[in-house]
Amino acid sequence: QVQLVESGGGLVQAGGSLRLSCAASGRTFSGYVMGWFRQAPGKEREFVAAIRWSGGSTYYADSVKGRFTISRDNAKNTVYLQMNSLKPEDTAVYYCAAKYTVVIVTTSYDYWGQGTQVTVSS
């Protein structure tokens, strides 16, 4: 059974940084794409970033491009989201997700973590 456990959320001032982690377990993820999504209060969940576990190619939403970086550590089976220059509008619950696919997609992920809260104060 796939398990995704996020950590690293918290409260930060605008302009600050946070690094989210997603510990993945339950299978080999070499054929997977790992994604980060977020959901702000009263809004729909939105795609943030994704990475192919094999090869490491990445894709970002325009709203975070240049500020956020997604990466993975194969040895630790962990995916990271480094968030810099945070803005109040980045405030949301951030979710890690996994999908068995050879191409990066922004929807229809198969597995989800429980989420971690990120709050950016102005």
Short mmCIF file of C-alpha atoms in Angstrom, two decimals:
data_model
loop_
_atom_site.label_atom_id
_atom_site.label_comp_id
_atom_site.label_asym_id
_atom_site.label_seq_id
_atom_site.Cartn_x
_atom_site.Cartn_y
_atom_site.Cartn_z
CA GLN A 1 0.00 0.00 0.00
CA VAL A 2 1.39 3.37 -1.02
CA GLN A 3 1.83 5.84 1.79
CA LEU A 4 2.75 9.49 1.39
CA VAL A 5 3.52 11.50 4.51
CA GLU A 6 4.10 15.24 4.25
CA SER A 7 5.97 17.37 6.75
CA GLY A 8 7.64 20.75 7.00
CA GLY A 9 4.68 23.09 6.93
CA GLY A 10 4.35 26.02 9.29
CA LEU A 11 3.99 29.76 9.70
CA VAL A 12 6.40 32.05 7.88
CA GLN A 13 6.55 35.74 7.04
CA ALA A 14 6.18 36.97 3.49
CA GLY A 15 9.49 36.70 1.68
CA GLY A 16 10.57 33.75 3.78
CA SER A 17 11.24 30.13 2.88
CA LEU A 18 10.03 26.67 3.82
CA ARG A 19 10.92 23.19 2.65
CA LEU A 20 8.23 20.56 2.52
CA SER A 21 9.05 16.86 2.55
CA CYS A 22 7.04 13.91 1.32
CA ALA A 23 8.17 10.51 2.54
CA ALA A 24 6.96 7.83 0.15
CA SER A 25 6.68 4.13 0.96
CA GLY A 26 4.93 0.98 -0.13
CA ARG A 27 6.54 0.33 -3.48
CA THR A 28 9.26 1.28 -5.90
CA PHE A 29 8.48 4.68 -7.36
CA SER A 30 10.71 4.56 -10.41
CA GLY A 31 7.72 4.54 -12.76
CA TYR A 32 5.90 7.31 -10.95
CA VAL A 33 5.43 11.04 -11.20
CA MET A 34 5.32 12.78 -7.84
CA GLY A 35 3.35 15.98 -7.51
CA TRP A 36 2.65 18.75 -5.06
CA PHE A 37 -0.78 20.36 -4.92
CA ARG A 38 -2.31 22.97 -2.65
CA GLN A 39 -5.75 24.00 -1.52
CA ALA A 40 -6.52 27.37 0.00
CA PRO A 41 -9.69 27.99 2.04
CA GLY A 42 -12.71 28.30 -0.21
CA LYS A 43 -10.74 27.39 -3.32
CA GLU A 44 -10.26 24.28 -5.40
CA ARG A 45 -7.13 22.22 -5.10
CA GLU A 46 -4.52 23.31 -7.61
CA PHE A 47 -1.39 21.83 -9.12
CA VAL A 48 1.91 23.28 -7.91
CA ALA A 49 4.78 21.16 -9.22
CA ALA A 50 5.70 17.66 -10.34
CA ILE A 51 8.78 15.55 -10.91
CA ARG A 52 9.41 12.27 -12.69
CA TRP A 53 11.00 9.88 -10.24
CA SER A 54 13.16 8.44 -13.01
CA GLY A 55 15.16 11.09 -14.78
CA GLY A 56 14.07 13.95 -12.57
CA SER A 57 12.35 16.14 -15.16
CA THR A 58 10.13 18.76 -13.57
CA TYR A 59 7.14 20.94 -14.30
CA TYR A 60 5.74 23.94 -12.42
CA ALA A 61 2.61 26.00 -12.26
CA ASP A 62 3.19 29.52 -13.54
CA SER A 63 2.29 30.95 -10.12
CA VAL A 64 5.32 29.32 -8.47
CA LYS A 65 7.83 29.15 -11.30
CA GLY A 66 11.13 30.68 -10.25
CA ARG A 67 10.23 30.57 -6.55
CA PHE A 68 9.59 26.89 -5.83
CA THR A 69 11.83 23.92 -6.60
CA ILE A 70 10.77 20.28 -6.54
CA SER A 71 13.38 17.57 -6.07
CA ARG A 72 13.71 13.98 -4.93
CA ASP A 73 16.15 11.87 -2.96
CA ASN A 74 16.12 8.33 -4.30
CA ALA A 75 17.99 6.91 -1.32
CA LYS A 76 15.48 8.35 1.13
CA ASN A 77 12.41 7.84 -1.07
CA THR A 78 11.53 11.43 -0.35
CA VAL A 79 10.29 14.30 -2.49
CA TYR A 80 10.89 17.90 -1.49
CA LEU A 81 9.34 21.23 -2.30
CA GLN A 82 11.64 24.15 -1.57
CA MET A 83 9.54 27.29 -1.37
CA ASN A 84 11.29 30.66 -1.49
CA SER A 85 10.01 34.24 -1.67
CA LEU A 86 6.75 33.12 -0.14
CA LYS A 87 3.68 35.29 -0.54
CA PRO A 88 0.46 35.45 1.51
CA GLU A 89 -1.36 33.95 -1.47
CA ASP A 90 0.77 30.81 -1.08
CA THR A 91 -1.12 30.07 2.13
CA ALA A 92 -2.80 26.67 1.74
CA VAL A 93 -2.75 23.05 2.74
CA TYR A 94 -0.07 21.40 0.62
CA TYR A 95 -0.52 17.82 -0.53
CA CYS A 96 1.92 15.31 -1.94
CA ALA A 97 0.59 12.95 -4.61
CA ALA A 98 1.80 10.09 -6.80
CA LYS A 99 0.74 8.79 -10.17
CA TYR A 100 1.97 5.82 -12.16
CA THR A 101 2.76 7.42 -15.50
CA VAL A 102 5.66 8.06 -17.84
CA VAL A 103 4.70 11.66 -18.53
CA ILE A 104 4.15 14.52 -16.15
CA VAL A 105 0.48 15.33 -15.67
CA THR A 106 -1.30 17.86 -13.50
CA THR A 107 -4.47 15.91 -12.73
CA SER A 108 -5.83 12.48 -11.81
CA TYR A 109 -3.20 11.40 -9.34
CA ASP A 110 -3.62 7.97 -7.74
CA TYR A 111 -2.30 8.42 -4.21
CA TRP A 112 -2.42 11.35 -1.80
CA GLY A 113 -0.91 12.34 1.50
CA GLN A 114 -2.79 13.91 4.37
CA GLY A 115 -1.51 17.43 3.75
CA THR A 116 0.54 19.97 5.65
CA GLN A 117 -0.49 23.55 6.41
CA VAL A 118 1.57 26.45 5.10
CA THR A 119 0.65 29.92 6.34
CA VAL A 120 2.39 33.03 5.03
CA SER A 121 1.80 36.20 7.00
CA SER A 122 2.02 39.65 5.44
#
